[in-house]
Tab-separated table of C-alpha atoms in Angstrom:
chain	number	residue	atom	x	y	z
J	1	MET	CA	-26.093	-12.944	-74.421
J	2	LYS	CA	-24.568	-9.446	-74.460
J	3	ARG	CA	-27.057	-8.206	-71.887
J	4	THR	CA	-26.376	-11.151	-69.620
J	5	PHE	CA	-22.645	-10.566	-69.917
J	6	LEU	CA	-23.047	-6.919	-68.941
J	7	PHE	CA	-25.139	-7.831	-65.911
J	8	VAL	CA	-22.438	-10.242	-64.819
J	9	ILE	CA	-19.809	-7.521	-65.077
J	10	MET	CA	-21.899	-5.146	-63.025
J	11	ALA	CA	-22.630	-7.797	-60.432
J	12	ILE	CA	-18.926	-8.538	-60.030
J	13	LEU	CA	-18.324	-4.841	-59.386
J	14	ALA	CA	-20.769	-4.783	-56.464
J	15	PHE	CA	-17.862	-5.058	-54.021
J	16	THR	CA	-17.235	-3.625	-50.560
J	17	TYR	CA	-14.128	-1.449	-50.308
J	18	SER	CA	-12.293	0.472	-47.641
J	19	PRO	CA	-12.506	4.335	-48.066
J	20	ALA	CA	-9.374	6.097	-50.308
J	21	GLN	CA	9.952	29.411	-71.988
J	22	ARG	CA	12.452	28.353	-73.256
J	23	LYS	CA	12.722	31.565	-75.315
J	24	ILE	CA	10.314	31.646	-78.174
J	25	ALA	CA	11.741	31.811	-81.706
J	26	ARG	CA	11.867	35.252	-83.210
J	27	LYS	CA	8.743	36.117	-85.091
J	28	ALA	CA	8.855	35.094	-88.720
J	29	LYS	CA	6.228	35.191	-91.423
J	30	PRO	CA	2.694	34.379	-90.262
J	31	ALA	CA	1.452	30.821	-90.660
J	32	LYS	CA	0.110	30.131	-94.132
J	33	GLU	CA	-3.469	29.638	-93.055
J	34	THR	CA	-3.798	33.075	-91.395
J	35	LYS	CA	-6.840	34.751	-92.895
J	36	GLU	CA	-6.437	38.017	-94.820
J	37	ASN	CA	-9.846	39.288	-93.743
J	38	VAL	CA	-10.517	39.544	-90.015
J	39	ASP	CA	-13.317	37.280	-88.903
J	40	PRO	CA	-16.073	39.358	-87.198
J	41	ARG	CA	-15.976	36.899	-84.275
J	42	ILE	CA	-12.360	37.726	-83.480
J	43	GLU	CA	-13.184	41.083	-81.851
J	44	SER	CA	-15.739	39.389	-79.612
J	45	MET	CA	-13.312	36.584	-78.746
J	46	THR	CA	-10.571	39.084	-77.962
J	47	ILE	CA	-12.735	40.946	-75.463
J	48	SER	CA	-13.535	37.662	-73.696
J	49	THR	CA	-9.939	36.362	-73.688
J	50	GLN	CA	-9.409	33.832	-70.916
J	51	LYS	CA	-6.990	34.779	-68.157
J	52	VAL	CA	-4.207	32.191	-68.279
J	53	MET	CA	-0.677	32.017	-66.903
J	54	PHE	CA	1.767	30.630	-69.457
J	55	ILE	CA	4.803	29.376	-67.571
J	56	ASP	CA	6.970	28.345	-70.531
J	57	SER	CA	7.054	27.846	-74.304
J	58	ILE	CA	9.085	25.595	-76.570
J	59	VAL	CA	9.660	25.789	-80.330
J	60	ALA	CA	9.785	22.338	-81.909
J	61	ASP	CA	9.454	20.472	-85.186
J	62	LYS	CA	5.827	20.016	-86.220
J	63	ASN	CA	6.185	16.260	-86.632
J	64	THR	CA	7.881	15.591	-83.280
J	65	PHE	CA	6.245	18.075	-80.892
J	66	LEU	CA	4.745	15.322	-78.725
J	67	LYS	CA	8.117	14.535	-77.146
J	68	GLU	CA	7.925	17.910	-75.374
J	69	TYR	CA	4.708	16.917	-73.555
J	70	ARG	CA	5.347	15.679	-70.014
J	71	LEU	CA	2.046	14.099	-69.028
J	72	ASN	CA	2.172	11.913	-65.938
J	73	ASP	CA	0.727	8.421	-66.052
J	74	GLU	CA	-2.569	9.510	-64.480
J	75	ALA	CA	-3.271	11.729	-67.518
J	76	GLY	CA	-2.681	8.906	-69.996
J	77	SER	CA	-0.395	9.102	-73.023
J	78	LEU	CA	-0.330	10.739	-76.458
J	79	HIS	CA	0.910	9.189	-79.705
J	80	ARG	CA	0.932	9.716	-83.451
J	81	TYR	CA	-1.494	7.238	-85.017
J	82	ASN	CA	1.066	6.118	-87.580
J	83	ASP	CA	3.692	5.419	-84.926
J	84	PHE	CA	1.358	3.603	-82.557
J	85	PHE	CA	-0.247	1.362	-85.169
J	86	ALA	CA	2.872	1.102	-87.385
J	87	THR	CA	1.243	2.503	-90.521
J	88	ASP	CA	1.710	5.484	-92.830
J	89	LYS	CA	-1.937	5.998	-93.753
J	90	LEU	CA	-2.990	8.747	-91.295
J	91	PRO	CA	-0.263	11.380	-90.742
J	92	GLU	CA	-2.743	13.882	-89.284
J	93	SER	CA	-4.226	11.460	-86.750
J	94	TYR	CA	-3.216	11.432	-83.086
J	95	ILE	CA	-4.194	9.106	-80.247
J	96	HIS	CA	-4.896	9.639	-76.559
J	97	ILE	CA	-4.786	6.504	-74.406
J	98	ASN	CA	-6.210	6.563	-70.886
J	99	GLU	CA	-4.251	5.858	-67.707
J	100	MET	CA	-5.160	2.167	-67.613
J	101	GLY	CA	-4.216	1.672	-71.251
J	102	ASN	CA	-7.567	0.060	-72.004
J	103	LYS	CA	-9.314	2.849	-73.928
J	104	CYS	CA	-8.146	5.205	-76.663
J	105	TYR	CA	-9.477	8.096	-78.740
J	106	TYR	CA	-8.317	8.976	-82.249
J	107	SER	CA	-9.405	10.205	-85.690
J	108	LEU	CA	-9.994	8.319	-88.926
J	109	GLY	CA	-10.676	9.459	-92.498
J	110	ASP	CA	-8.850	11.471	-95.117
J	111	THR	CA	-7.103	14.744	-94.225
J	112	CYS	CA	-10.093	16.804	-95.381
J	113	ASP	CA	-12.795	14.893	-93.566
J	114	MET	CA	-11.822	13.147	-90.328
J	115	LYS	CA	-14.076	11.943	-87.513
J	116	LEU	CA	-13.320	10.979	-83.910
J	117	TYR	CA	-13.490	7.373	-82.746
J	118	THR	CA	-12.817	5.284	-79.680
J	119	SER	CA	-11.633	1.708	-79.117
J	120	ASP	CA	-11.285	-0.541	-76.080
J	121	MET	CA	-8.555	-3.018	-75.258
J	122	LEU	CA	-10.063	-6.505	-74.936
J	123	ASP	CA	-7.957	-9.675	-74.800
J	124	LYS	CA	-4.853	-7.636	-75.703
J	125	THR	CA	-6.532	-6.422	-78.905
J	126	TRP	CA	-8.094	-3.074	-79.755
J	127	THR	CA	-11.776	-3.357	-80.672
J	128	GLU	CA	-13.200	-2.026	-83.911
J	129	PRO	CA	-13.501	1.804	-84.002
J	130	VAL	CA	-16.740	3.306	-82.687
J	131	GLU	CA	-17.543	6.872	-83.737
J	132	LEU	CA	-18.098	9.415	-80.967
J	133	LYS	CA	-21.697	10.429	-81.534
J	134	GLY	CA	-22.944	14.008	-81.476
J	135	ILE	CA	-19.657	15.698	-82.435
J	136	TYR	CA	-19.274	15.448	-86.197
J	137	ASP	CA	-21.069	18.071	-88.282
J	138	LYS	CA	-19.691	18.453	-91.802
J	139	GLU	CA	-21.221	21.917	-92.133
J	140	LYS	CA	-19.436	23.160	-88.995
J	141	TYR	CA	-16.458	20.879	-88.323
J	142	ASN	CA	-14.157	18.755	-90.446
J	143	SER	CA	-10.708	17.233	-90.022
J	144	LEU	CA	-11.395	16.423	-86.370
J	145	SER	CA	-8.225	15.239	-84.644
J	146	PHE	CA	-5.901	15.710	-81.632
J	147	PRO	CA	-8.323	14.305	-79.008
J	148	PHE	CA	-7.633	14.454	-75.280
J	149	MET	CA	-10.056	12.949	-72.769
J	150	MET	CA	-9.879	14.319	-69.248
J	151	ALA	CA	-9.564	11.895	-66.325
J	152	ASP	CA	-13.313	12.199	-65.660
J	153	GLY	CA	-13.929	10.205	-68.848
J	154	THR	CA	-16.527	12.786	-69.858
J	155	THR	CA	-14.786	16.012	-70.898
J	156	LEU	CA	-13.164	15.793	-74.327
J	157	TYR	CA	-10.899	18.345	-76.008
J	158	PHE	CA	-10.097	18.117	-79.712
J	159	ALA	CA	-9.127	20.297	-82.680
J	160	ALA	CA	-11.061	20.836	-85.887
J	161	LYS	CA	-11.330	23.014	-88.956
J	162	GLY	CA	-14.578	24.434	-90.326
J	163	THR	CA	-16.961	27.349	-90.054
J	164	GLU	CA	-16.786	27.270	-86.239
J	165	SER	CA	-13.019	27.835	-86.423
J	166	ILE	CA	-11.447	31.297	-86.711
J	167	GLY	CA	-8.286	29.891	-88.290
J	168	GLY	CA	-7.104	26.520	-89.485
J	169	TYR	CA	-7.408	24.146	-86.556
J	170	ASP	CA	-9.166	25.533	-83.483
J	171	ILE	CA	-9.494	23.802	-80.109
J	172	PHE	CA	-12.972	22.729	-78.982
J	173	VAL	CA	-14.411	21.105	-75.873
J	174	THR	CA	-17.408	18.821	-75.482
J	175	ARG	CA	-18.853	16.599	-72.759
J	176	PHE	CA	-20.502	13.209	-72.862
J	177	ASP	CA	-24.206	13.145	-71.958
J	178	SER	CA	-24.924	9.794	-70.312
J	179	GLU	CA	-28.683	10.252	-70.744
J	180	THR	CA	-28.549	10.514	-74.542
J	181	GLY	CA	-25.398	8.452	-75.068
J	182	GLN	CA	-23.984	11.289	-77.183
J	183	TYR	CA	-21.602	14.194	-76.795
J	184	LEU	CA	-22.936	17.707	-76.373
J	185	LYS	CA	-22.474	20.410	-78.991
J	186	PRO	CA	-18.744	21.299	-79.061
J	187	GLU	CA	-17.708	24.766	-77.928
J	188	ASN	CA	-14.774	26.807	-79.244
J	189	ILE	CA	-12.584	27.482	-76.168
J	190	GLY	CA	-11.624	30.891	-77.561
J	191	MET	CA	-8.522	33.025	-77.048
J	192	PRO	CA	-5.689	32.907	-76.158
J	193	PHE	CA	-5.740	29.208	-77.082
J	194	ASN	CA	-7.181	29.785	-80.557
J	195	SER	CA	-6.020	32.152	-83.273
J	196	GLU	CA	-6.115	32.669	-87.039
J	197	ALA	CA	-3.372	30.049	-87.343
J	198	ASN	CA	-3.513	26.337	-86.421
J	199	ASP	CA	-3.994	25.566	-82.715
J	200	TYR	CA	-4.358	22.021	-81.403
J	201	MET	CA	-3.440	19.168	-79.006
J	202	TYR	CA	-4.805	20.696	-75.798
J	203	ALA	CA	-3.892	18.385	-72.916
J	204	VAL	CA	-4.034	18.758	-69.138
J	205	ASP	CA	-2.254	17.005	-66.282
J	206	GLU	CA	-4.797	17.599	-63.525
J	207	LEU	CA	-2.712	16.088	-60.750
J	208	ASP	CA	0.192	18.503	-61.253
J	209	SER	CA	-1.963	21.320	-62.632
J	210	ILE	CA	0.000	21.708	-65.876
J	211	GLY	CA	-1.433	22.085	-69.392
J	212	TRP	CA	-0.092	22.104	-72.949
J	213	PHE	CA	-1.247	23.146	-76.388
J	214	VAL	CA	0.416	23.637	-79.778
J	215	THR	CA	0.223	26.421	-82.357
J	216	ASP	CA	1.983	27.400	-85.571
J	217	ARG	CA	1.234	31.096	-85.110
J	218	ASN	CA	4.323	33.249	-85.832
J	219	GLN	CA	6.381	30.163	-86.688
J	220	LEU	CA	8.480	29.155	-89.665
J	221	GLU	CA	7.253	26.425	-91.998
J	222	GLY	CA	7.518	23.047	-90.294
J	223	LYS	CA	7.825	24.545	-86.800
J	224	VAL	CA	5.323	24.901	-83.966
J	225	CYS	CA	5.338	26.409	-80.505
J	226	ILE	CA	4.237	24.398	-77.490
J	227	TYR	CA	2.799	26.616	-74.769
J	228	ILE	CA	2.770	25.302	-71.198
J	229	PHE	CA	0.167	26.845	-68.888
J	230	ILE	CA	-1.568	26.515	-65.535
J	231	PRO	CA	-5.151	25.278	-66.078
J	232	SER	CA	-8.024	26.756	-64.095
J	233	ASP	CA	-11.172	25.159	-62.708
J	234	THR	CA	-13.192	28.245	-63.619
J	235	ARG	CA	-12.930	30.484	-66.675
J	236	GLN	CA	-11.792	34.022	-65.825
J	237	THR	CA	-11.404	36.844	-68.326
J	238	TYR	CA	-9.424	40.081	-68.344
J	239	GLN	CA	-11.630	42.869	-67.012
J	240	THR	CA	-11.740	45.995	-69.205
J	241	GLU	CA	-11.625	48.194	-66.079
J	242	ALA	CA	-8.210	46.789	-65.148
J	243	TYR	CA	-6.641	46.329	-68.592
J	244	SER	CA	-6.507	48.480	-71.728
J	245	THR	CA	-7.723	47.186	-75.090
J	246	GLU	CA	-4.111	46.961	-76.252
J	247	GLN	CA	-3.149	44.848	-73.226
J	248	ILE	CA	-6.023	42.437	-73.744
J	249	GLU	CA	-5.094	42.100	-77.421
J	250	ARG	CA	-1.542	41.175	-76.363
J	251	PHE	CA	-2.898	38.558	-73.974
J	252	ALA	CA	-5.178	37.209	-76.731
J	253	ARG	CA	-2.320	36.585	-79.158
J	254	ILE	CA	0.199	35.617	-76.419
J	255	ALA	CA	2.554	38.410	-77.428
J	256	LYS	CA	4.858	37.655	-74.476
J	257	ILE	CA	4.310	34.924	-71.899
J	258	SER	CA	5.984	36.973	-69.148
J	259	ASP	CA	3.062	39.413	-69.448
J	260	THR	CA	0.976	36.708	-67.732
J	261	TRP	CA	3.293	36.298	-64.716
J	262	GLU	CA	1.326	38.424	-62.258
J	263	ASN	CA	2.450	36.142	-59.446
J	264	LYS	CA	5.970	34.877	-60.096
J	265	SER	CA	5.826	32.628	-57.059
J	266	ILE	CA	2.964	30.668	-58.636
J	267	ARG	CA	4.962	30.337	-61.832
J	268	SER	CA	8.056	29.142	-59.951
J	269	LYS	CA	6.055	26.431	-58.198
J	270	ALA	CA	4.540	25.343	-61.503
J	271	MET	CA	7.995	25.159	-63.083
J	272	ALA	CA	9.124	22.989	-60.160
J	273	ARG	CA	6.179	20.659	-60.756
J	274	LEU	CA	7.036	20.516	-64.450
J	275	LYS	CA	10.610	19.574	-63.582
J	276	SER	CA	9.358	16.833	-61.267
J	277	ILE	CA	7.181	15.431	-64.046
J	278	THR	CA	10.167	15.355	-66.404
J	279	GLU	CA	12.316	13.593	-63.840
J	280	GLY	CA	9.479	11.198	-63.095
J	281	LYS	CA	9.285	10.267	-66.761
J	282	ARG	CA	12.970	9.341	-66.727
J	283	GLU	CA	12.436	7.115	-63.683
J	284	ASN	CA	9.405	5.482	-65.233
J	285	ASN	CA	11.467	4.689	-68.318
J	286	ASN	CA	13.824	2.816	-66.006
J	287	GLY	CA	11.022	0.622	-64.721
J	288	SER	CA	9.523	2.607	-61.821
J	289	ARG	CA	5.732	2.960	-62.206
J	290	MET	CA	4.657	4.467	-58.881
J	291	ARG	CA	4.111	8.211	-58.572
J	292	PHE	CA	2.283	9.827	-55.660
J	293	VAL	CA	2.434	13.593	-55.071
J	294	ILE	CA	2.740	14.565	-51.406
J	295	ASN	CA	3.340	18.313	-51.800
J	296	ASN	CA	4.919	20.791	-54.219
J	297	ASN	CA	8.391	19.547	-53.319
J	298	THR	CA	7.845	15.842	-52.660
J	299	ILE	CA	6.807	12.976	-54.909
J	300	TYR	CA	6.974	9.355	-53.777
J	301	ARG	CA	8.336	6.835	-56.265
J	302	THR	CA	8.261	3.644	-54.198
J	303	SER	CA	6.252	2.311	-51.263
J	304	ALA	CA	9.387	2.620	-49.132
J	305	ASP	CA	9.082	6.417	-49.376
J	306	PHE	CA	6.072	6.435	-47.062
J	307	ARG	CA	6.916	7.444	-43.495
J	308	SER	CA	3.944	5.583	-42.048
J	309	LYS	CA	3.399	1.824	-42.398
J	310	GLU	CA	-0.319	2.493	-42.212
J	311	ASN	CA	-0.047	4.714	-45.285
J	312	ILE	CA	1.670	1.919	-47.214
J	313	GLN	CA	-1.395	-0.226	-46.632
J	314	ARG	CA	-3.718	2.664	-47.421
J	315	PHE	CA	-1.872	3.294	-50.684
J	316	GLU	CA	-2.342	-0.350	-51.687
J	317	THR	CA	-6.063	0.079	-50.961
J	318	LEU	CA	-6.027	3.241	-53.063
J	319	LYS	CA	-4.540	1.351	-56.011
J	320	THR	CA	-7.205	-1.326	-55.757
J	321	MET	CA	-9.985	1.258	-55.554
J	322	THR	CA	-8.586	3.112	-58.588
J	323	SER	CA	-8.421	-0.110	-60.578
J	324	ASN	CA	-12.015	-0.917	-59.606
J	325	LEU	CA	-13.112	2.570	-60.637
J	326	ASN	CA	-11.609	2.140	-64.099
J	327	THR	CA	-13.154	-1.301	-64.476
J	328	LEU	CA	-16.533	0.081	-63.448
J	329	ALA	CA	-16.143	2.941	-65.957
J	330	THR	CA	-15.502	0.435	-68.745
J	331	ALA	CA	-18.522	-1.664	-67.745
J	332	LEU	CA	-20.747	1.415	-67.608
J	333	ASP	CA	-19.550	2.557	-71.025
J	334	LYS	CA	-20.433	-0.817	-72.521
J	335	ALA	CA	-23.833	-0.855	-70.789
J	336	ARG	CA	-24.668	2.612	-72.108
J	337	LYS	CA	-23.699	1.619	-75.643
J	338	TYR	CA	-25.865	-1.496	-75.450
J	339	TYR	CA	-28.731	0.533	-73.948
J	340	SER	CA	-28.845	2.779	-77.044
J	341	LYS	CA	-29.440	-0.306	-79.233
J	342	ALA	CA	-31.656	-2.309	-76.852
J	343	ASN	CA	-35.394	-2.850	-77.170
J	344	ALA	CA	-37.930	-1.401	-74.713
J	345	GLN	CA	-37.911	-4.380	-72.351
J	346	GLU	CA	-34.126	-4.562	-72.232
J	347	ARG	CA	-33.917	-0.821	-71.590
J	348	ASN	CA	-36.233	-1.109	-68.610
J	349	GLU	CA	-34.059	-3.847	-67.157
J	350	LEU	CA	-30.815	-2.028	-67.880
J	351	LYS	CA	-31.880	1.413	-66.685
J	352	GLU	CA	-31.982	0.581	-62.984
J	353	GLU	CA	-28.679	-1.296	-63.127
J	354	ILE	CA	-26.974	1.598	-64.910
J	355	LEU	CA	-28.299	4.125	-62.389
J	356	LYS	CA	-27.067	1.986	-59.490
J	357	SER	CA	-23.634	1.641	-61.067
J	358	GLU	CA	-23.432	5.385	-61.739
J	359	LYS	CA	-24.127	6.119	-58.077
J	360	GLN	CA	-21.568	3.495	-57.069
J	361	TYR	CA	-19.043	5.168	-59.407
J	362	GLU	CA	-19.676	8.574	-57.837
J	363	ARG	CA	-19.280	7.195	-54.293
J	364	LEU	CA	-16.088	5.347	-55.192
J	365	GLU	CA	-14.642	8.424	-56.911
J	366	MET	CA	-15.346	10.536	-53.819
J	367	ASP	CA	-13.798	7.916	-51.528
J	368	ILE	CA	-10.677	7.774	-53.690
J	369	LYS	CA	-10.232	11.535	-53.507
J	370	GLN	CA	-10.744	11.478	-49.748
J	371	LEU	CA	-8.259	8.649	-49.255
J	372	GLU	CA	-5.660	10.449	-51.395
J	373	LYS	CA	-6.180	13.557	-49.268
J	374	ASP	CA	-5.922	11.592	-46.014
J	375	ILE	CA	-2.661	9.940	-47.084
J	376	ARG	CA	-1.134	13.270	-48.144
J	377	ASN	CA	-2.192	15.025	-44.942
J	378	SER	CA	-0.797	12.192	-42.849
J	379	GLU	CA	2.542	12.152	-44.669
J	380	ASN	CA	2.847	15.942	-44.671
J	381	GLN	CA	2.768	15.928	-40.864
J	382	TYR	CA	6.250	14.439	-40.920
J	383	TYR	CA	7.547	17.279	-43.083
J	384	VAL	CA	5.919	19.915	-40.861
J	385	LYS	CA	7.581	18.385	-37.797
J	386	LYS	CA	10.911	18.366	-39.623
J	387	GLU	CA	10.621	22.073	-40.416
C-alpha cells in the first residue's frame, strides 16, 4: 500500500512546466566551559582559520538570542522547541522549519545525550520523530542540537559536545547521502566559528548572503554574542605569507570584527541587505508574504512592483515551480526512506523511479534558478535606463 501510494505521488509530479556590530560587550571572565589545558588540535585549527568577514555583532540574553536572527522566508524559521510545542521538557532543543513549513529538524533526549530528528507535516499534524541516521556517535558527539538545514535539503549544520569538540558546543556540518540514505560523517567547521567556549546555531540566508552564529566566548553568565557574517561558497584561509601568526590568532578568536573589513564597500552592501531583511520581516508580520530580490537596493513586496506585465506572469510560474520542487523533495524523501526498508523486489521497482525523480528535481531546480535570473535581469533593465 505504501509503495503504491509513493508511486502515485511520483506520477502526479510528472508534470510539464514552463522554465523559471552593534558594539560588543566589554570582555568579562571567560565562559565557564573554557578548557584550562590547550587542546593540541587548537594550534592546527588556528593555522587553518577560515577567512570570514563579520559585518556586525550583537550581545543578547542566552534564552532569547533567536529574536536577533533575521532569516528571510526562503531560509525557513528557527524556534525554541519548548515555545513551538508549548512544553517545558526540552530547554536545550531548537527547531529549524523549512520554507514551506512542511518539514522540521530538532533534537530529543536529555541534556547530556540528545540526538537529531526530523518530522513532516501531514494533514496539519507533525509526524512521529525519525532519527537522522549516520550522525549520532556517543563516543564522539553528544547533546546534538541547534540544527539548520540549508535550502538544498542536503547540507545540515548543527552543534554538539564530545571528543570532536574543542570546547563545549562546537559547530559541525554534514551532508545527506541519497545512495545510503544516511548522513556523512560530520566535520568540525573549525575557527573562527568554533572556540574553547560554546558555539552554536549556525544559520545562513543564501538569498541575501548573510549568516549568523552564536557564542558565549568572553561573555558574562547568561549572555551570548551573535556574530553576523558573509558566507562564502568556497573555504578560504589566511595565508601565512600575508599575515603574521599573531594576526591569524586574532582572526581565529574574533578579537575585533573590524579587523575583517578588508573591503568596507562589501560590508556596507551586506549591512544594507541586513536592513532590508529586517524591514521585510516587519512587513511580513503585517500580512505581506512576497519577497523577491531584484538588486542590492531593491526588493519587491507585491506583484504590483514589477515593471513588466510579462514578469508578473513569470513570477507566478516561478511560485508554482518552487511549490512543485518542494513537493517533489518531500516525495523523494519518503521514497528513499521506504527504499531502505523495502525487500529486493520492491527496491528494484523503486530504484528507477527514484532516479527519474532525482533527475527531474535537478532539471526543475536549474530551471527555477534560470527563471529567477531572467526576471531579475529583465527588471534591472528599467533601473539601468533610469540611471
